[in-house]
mmCIF file of C-alpha atoms and ligand atoms in Angstrom:
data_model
loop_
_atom_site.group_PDB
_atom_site.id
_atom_site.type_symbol
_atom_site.label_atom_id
_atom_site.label_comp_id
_atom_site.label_asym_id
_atom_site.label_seq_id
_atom_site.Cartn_x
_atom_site.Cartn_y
_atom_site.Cartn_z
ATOM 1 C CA UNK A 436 20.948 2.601 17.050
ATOM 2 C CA UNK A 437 17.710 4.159 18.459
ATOM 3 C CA UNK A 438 17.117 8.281 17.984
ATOM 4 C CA UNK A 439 19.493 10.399 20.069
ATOM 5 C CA UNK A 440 22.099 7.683 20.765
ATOM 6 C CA UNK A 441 25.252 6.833 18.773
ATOM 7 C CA UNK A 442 28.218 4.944 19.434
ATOM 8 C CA UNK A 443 31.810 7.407 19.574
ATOM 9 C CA UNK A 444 35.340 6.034 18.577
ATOM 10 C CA UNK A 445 38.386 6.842 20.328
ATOM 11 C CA UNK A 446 41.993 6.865 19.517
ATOM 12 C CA UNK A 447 44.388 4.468 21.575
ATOM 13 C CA UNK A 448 47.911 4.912 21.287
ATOM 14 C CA UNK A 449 49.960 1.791 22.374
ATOM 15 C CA UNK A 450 53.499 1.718 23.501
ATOM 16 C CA UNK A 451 55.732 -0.583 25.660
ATOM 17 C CA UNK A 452 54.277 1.480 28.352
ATOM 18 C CA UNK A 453 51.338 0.348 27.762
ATOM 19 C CA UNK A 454 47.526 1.866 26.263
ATOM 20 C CA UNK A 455 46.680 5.516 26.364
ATOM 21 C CA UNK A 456 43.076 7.020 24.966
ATOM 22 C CA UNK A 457 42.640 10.908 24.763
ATOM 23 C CA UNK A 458 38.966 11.794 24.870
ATOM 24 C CA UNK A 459 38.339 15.533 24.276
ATOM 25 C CA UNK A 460 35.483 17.980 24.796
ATOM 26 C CA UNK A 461 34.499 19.064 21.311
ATOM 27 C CA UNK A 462 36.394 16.846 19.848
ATOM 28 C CA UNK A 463 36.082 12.910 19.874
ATOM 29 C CA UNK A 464 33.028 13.730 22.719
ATOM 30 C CA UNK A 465 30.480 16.251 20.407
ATOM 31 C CA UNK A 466 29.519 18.769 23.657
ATOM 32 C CA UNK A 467 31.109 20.573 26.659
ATOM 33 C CA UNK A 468 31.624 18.155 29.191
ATOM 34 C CA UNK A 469 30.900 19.954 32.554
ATOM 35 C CA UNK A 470 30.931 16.611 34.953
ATOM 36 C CA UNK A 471 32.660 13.148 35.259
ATOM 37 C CA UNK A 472 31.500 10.922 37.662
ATOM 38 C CA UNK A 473 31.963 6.751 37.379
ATOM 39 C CA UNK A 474 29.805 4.003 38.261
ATOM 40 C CA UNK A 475 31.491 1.331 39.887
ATOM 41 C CA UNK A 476 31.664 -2.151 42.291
ATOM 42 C CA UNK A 477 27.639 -2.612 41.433
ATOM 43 C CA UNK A 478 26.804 -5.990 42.985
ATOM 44 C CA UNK A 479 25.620 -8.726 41.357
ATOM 45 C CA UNK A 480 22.122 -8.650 39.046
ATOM 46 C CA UNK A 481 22.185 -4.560 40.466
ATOM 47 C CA UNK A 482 20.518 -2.377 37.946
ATOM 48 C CA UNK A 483 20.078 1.099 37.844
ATOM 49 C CA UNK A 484 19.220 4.437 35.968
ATOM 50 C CA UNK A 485 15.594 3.769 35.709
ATOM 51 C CA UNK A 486 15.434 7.697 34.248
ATOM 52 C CA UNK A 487 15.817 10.026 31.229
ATOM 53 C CA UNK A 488 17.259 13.492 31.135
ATOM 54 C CA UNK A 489 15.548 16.362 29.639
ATOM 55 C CA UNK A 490 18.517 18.198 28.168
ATOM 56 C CA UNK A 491 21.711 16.626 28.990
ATOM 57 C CA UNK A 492 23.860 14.942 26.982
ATOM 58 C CA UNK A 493 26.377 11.785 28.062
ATOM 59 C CA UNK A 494 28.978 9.990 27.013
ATOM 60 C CA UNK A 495 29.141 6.614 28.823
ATOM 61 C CA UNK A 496 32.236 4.635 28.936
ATOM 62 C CA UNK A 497 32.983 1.161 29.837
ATOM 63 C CA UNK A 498 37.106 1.395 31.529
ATOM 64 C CA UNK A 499 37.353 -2.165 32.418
ATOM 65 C CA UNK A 500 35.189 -4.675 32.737
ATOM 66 C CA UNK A 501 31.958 -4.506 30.933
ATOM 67 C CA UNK A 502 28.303 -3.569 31.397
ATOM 68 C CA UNK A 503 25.306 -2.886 29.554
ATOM 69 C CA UNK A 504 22.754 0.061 28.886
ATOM 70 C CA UNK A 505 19.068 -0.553 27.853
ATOM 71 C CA UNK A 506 18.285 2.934 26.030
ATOM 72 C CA UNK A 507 14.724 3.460 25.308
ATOM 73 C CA UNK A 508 12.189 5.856 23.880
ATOM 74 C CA UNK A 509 8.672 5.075 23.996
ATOM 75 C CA UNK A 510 8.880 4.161 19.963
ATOM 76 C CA UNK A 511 11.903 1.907 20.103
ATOM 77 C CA UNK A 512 14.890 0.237 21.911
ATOM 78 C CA UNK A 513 18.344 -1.383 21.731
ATOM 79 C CA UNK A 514 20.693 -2.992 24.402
ATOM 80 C CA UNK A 515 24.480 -1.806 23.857
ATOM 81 C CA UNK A 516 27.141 -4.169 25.588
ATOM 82 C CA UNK A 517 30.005 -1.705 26.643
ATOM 83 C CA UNK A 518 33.167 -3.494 26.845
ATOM 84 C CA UNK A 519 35.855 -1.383 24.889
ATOM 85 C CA UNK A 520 37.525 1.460 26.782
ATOM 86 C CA UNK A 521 38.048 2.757 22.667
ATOM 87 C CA UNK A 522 34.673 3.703 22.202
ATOM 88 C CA UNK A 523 31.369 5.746 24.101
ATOM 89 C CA UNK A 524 27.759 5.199 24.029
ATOM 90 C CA UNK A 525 26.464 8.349 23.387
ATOM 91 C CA UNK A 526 22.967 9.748 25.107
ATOM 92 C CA UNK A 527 21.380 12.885 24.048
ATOM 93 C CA UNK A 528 18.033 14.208 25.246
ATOM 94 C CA UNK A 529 14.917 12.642 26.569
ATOM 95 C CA UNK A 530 16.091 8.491 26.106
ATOM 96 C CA UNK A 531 15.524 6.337 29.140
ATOM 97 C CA UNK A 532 18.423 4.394 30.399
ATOM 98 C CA UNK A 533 18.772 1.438 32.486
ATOM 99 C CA UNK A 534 22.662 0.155 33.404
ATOM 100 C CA UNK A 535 22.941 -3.601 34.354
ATOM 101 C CA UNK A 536 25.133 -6.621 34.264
ATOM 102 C CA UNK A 537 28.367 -4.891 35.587
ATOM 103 C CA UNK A 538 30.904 -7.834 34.865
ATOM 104 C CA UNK A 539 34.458 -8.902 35.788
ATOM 105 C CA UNK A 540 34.750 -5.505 37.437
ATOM 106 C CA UNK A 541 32.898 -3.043 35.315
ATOM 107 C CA UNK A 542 33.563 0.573 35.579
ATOM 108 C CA UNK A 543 31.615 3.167 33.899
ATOM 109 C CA UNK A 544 32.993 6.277 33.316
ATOM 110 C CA UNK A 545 30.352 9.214 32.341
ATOM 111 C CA UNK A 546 31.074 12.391 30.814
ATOM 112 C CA UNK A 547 27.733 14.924 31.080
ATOM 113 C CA UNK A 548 27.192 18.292 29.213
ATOM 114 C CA UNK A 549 26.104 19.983 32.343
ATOM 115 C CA UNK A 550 26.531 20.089 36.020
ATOM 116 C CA UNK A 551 24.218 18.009 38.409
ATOM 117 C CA UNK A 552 20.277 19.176 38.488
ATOM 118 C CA UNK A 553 18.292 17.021 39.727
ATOM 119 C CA UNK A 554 15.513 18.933 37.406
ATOM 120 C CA UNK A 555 16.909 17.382 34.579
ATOM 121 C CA UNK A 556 15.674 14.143 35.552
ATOM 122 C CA UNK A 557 12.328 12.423 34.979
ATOM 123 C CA UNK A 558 12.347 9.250 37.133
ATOM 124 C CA UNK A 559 8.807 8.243 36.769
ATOM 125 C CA UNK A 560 8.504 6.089 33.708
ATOM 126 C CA UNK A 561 4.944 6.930 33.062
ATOM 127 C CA UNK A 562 5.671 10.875 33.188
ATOM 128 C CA UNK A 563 8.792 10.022 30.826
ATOM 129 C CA UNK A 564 6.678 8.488 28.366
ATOM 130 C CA UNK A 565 4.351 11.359 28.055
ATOM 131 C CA UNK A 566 6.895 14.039 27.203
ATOM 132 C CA UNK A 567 8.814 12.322 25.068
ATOM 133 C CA UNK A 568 5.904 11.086 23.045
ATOM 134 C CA UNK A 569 5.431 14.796 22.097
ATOM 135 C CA UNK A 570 9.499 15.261 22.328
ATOM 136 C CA UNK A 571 9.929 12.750 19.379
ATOM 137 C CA UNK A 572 6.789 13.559 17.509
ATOM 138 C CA UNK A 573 7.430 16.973 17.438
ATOM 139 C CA UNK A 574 10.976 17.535 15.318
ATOM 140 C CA UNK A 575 12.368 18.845 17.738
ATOM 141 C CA UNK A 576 15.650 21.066 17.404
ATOM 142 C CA UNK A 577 17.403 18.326 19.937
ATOM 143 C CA UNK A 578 16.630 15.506 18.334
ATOM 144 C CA UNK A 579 19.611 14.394 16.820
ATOM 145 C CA UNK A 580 19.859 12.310 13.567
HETATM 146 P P1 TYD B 499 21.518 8.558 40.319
HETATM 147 O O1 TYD B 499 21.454 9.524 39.186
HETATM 148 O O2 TYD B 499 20.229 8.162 40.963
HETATM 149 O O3 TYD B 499 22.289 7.236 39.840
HETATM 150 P P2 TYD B 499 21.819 6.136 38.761
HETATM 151 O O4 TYD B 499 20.862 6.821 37.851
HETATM 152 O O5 TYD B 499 23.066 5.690 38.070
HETATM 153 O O6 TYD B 499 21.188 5.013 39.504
HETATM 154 O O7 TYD B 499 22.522 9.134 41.399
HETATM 155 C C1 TYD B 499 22.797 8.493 42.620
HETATM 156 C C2 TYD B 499 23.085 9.546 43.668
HETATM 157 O O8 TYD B 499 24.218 10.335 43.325
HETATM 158 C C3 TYD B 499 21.920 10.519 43.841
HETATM 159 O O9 TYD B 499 21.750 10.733 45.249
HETATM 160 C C4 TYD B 499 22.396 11.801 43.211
HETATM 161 C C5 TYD B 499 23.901 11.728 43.301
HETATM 162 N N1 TYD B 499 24.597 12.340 42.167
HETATM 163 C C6 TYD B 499 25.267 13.539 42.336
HETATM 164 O O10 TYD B 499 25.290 14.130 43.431
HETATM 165 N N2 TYD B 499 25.923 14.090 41.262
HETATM 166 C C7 TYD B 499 25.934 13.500 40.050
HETATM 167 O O11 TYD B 499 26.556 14.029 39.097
HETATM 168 C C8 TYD B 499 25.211 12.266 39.869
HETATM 169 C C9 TYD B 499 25.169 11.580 38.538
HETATM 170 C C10 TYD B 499 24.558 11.727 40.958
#
């Protein structure tokens, strides 16, 4: 896995009833999740993201179907295939993400440490680059691992 990414492993318990998976804040998710929104019914070859955050952290996961992230820093990158409502792709500061090839009815659900700001974001790839050159050169207290 690439700097400030990890994969998380969740519980299921399975009865005649059928499949249950607790996911808790501080617990099996390492921050205060603040906002859940999903991702969902993306059309054919759709791909988005196309950003990083500056501080936020996420946990994306994959309820049904299946889809897959392209997380990137300007020194390396990995493509995780999200198929397994058991387990989280985990995003913490300043990686760029791209989500494509929604399949057989992919929903993504995404925890977030903190509410909606849109100056969280960097969008432009070029600016992205820039910061987190210094970001990952510099050890930087939010650089995990
Ligand atoms: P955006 O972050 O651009 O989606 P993606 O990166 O997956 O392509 O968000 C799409 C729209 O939804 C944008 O207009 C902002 C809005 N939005 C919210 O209002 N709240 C949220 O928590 C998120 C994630 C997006």
């Amino acid at each position: 896995m690439i700097r400030n990414t990890k994969m998380l492993y969740f519980p299921m318990y399975n009865d005649k009833y059928g499949k249950l998976v607790p996911v808790e804040a501080n617990g099996n998710v390492p921050f205060d999740v603040k906002r859940v929104y999903y991702i969902y019914e993306v059309m054919d070859g759709m791909r988005r993201g196309f950003h990083s955050h500056r501080d936020l952290q996420q946990a994306l996961i994959c309820i049904h179907g299946s889809v897959k992230i392209l997380v990137k820093t300007p020194f390396e990158e990995d493509v995780v295939c999200l198929n397994n409502p058991q387990e989280a792709l985990w995003i913490g500061p300043m990686v760029w993400r791209e989500m494509y090839d929604f399949e057989n009815d992919g929903v993504l659900l995404v925890l977030a440490s903190e509410h909606y700001t849109e100056d969280d974001y960097i969008r432009d790839y070029q600016s992205y680059e820039q910061e987190a050159k210094v970001f990952f050169n510099v050890k930087e207290k939010r650089t995990y691992k």
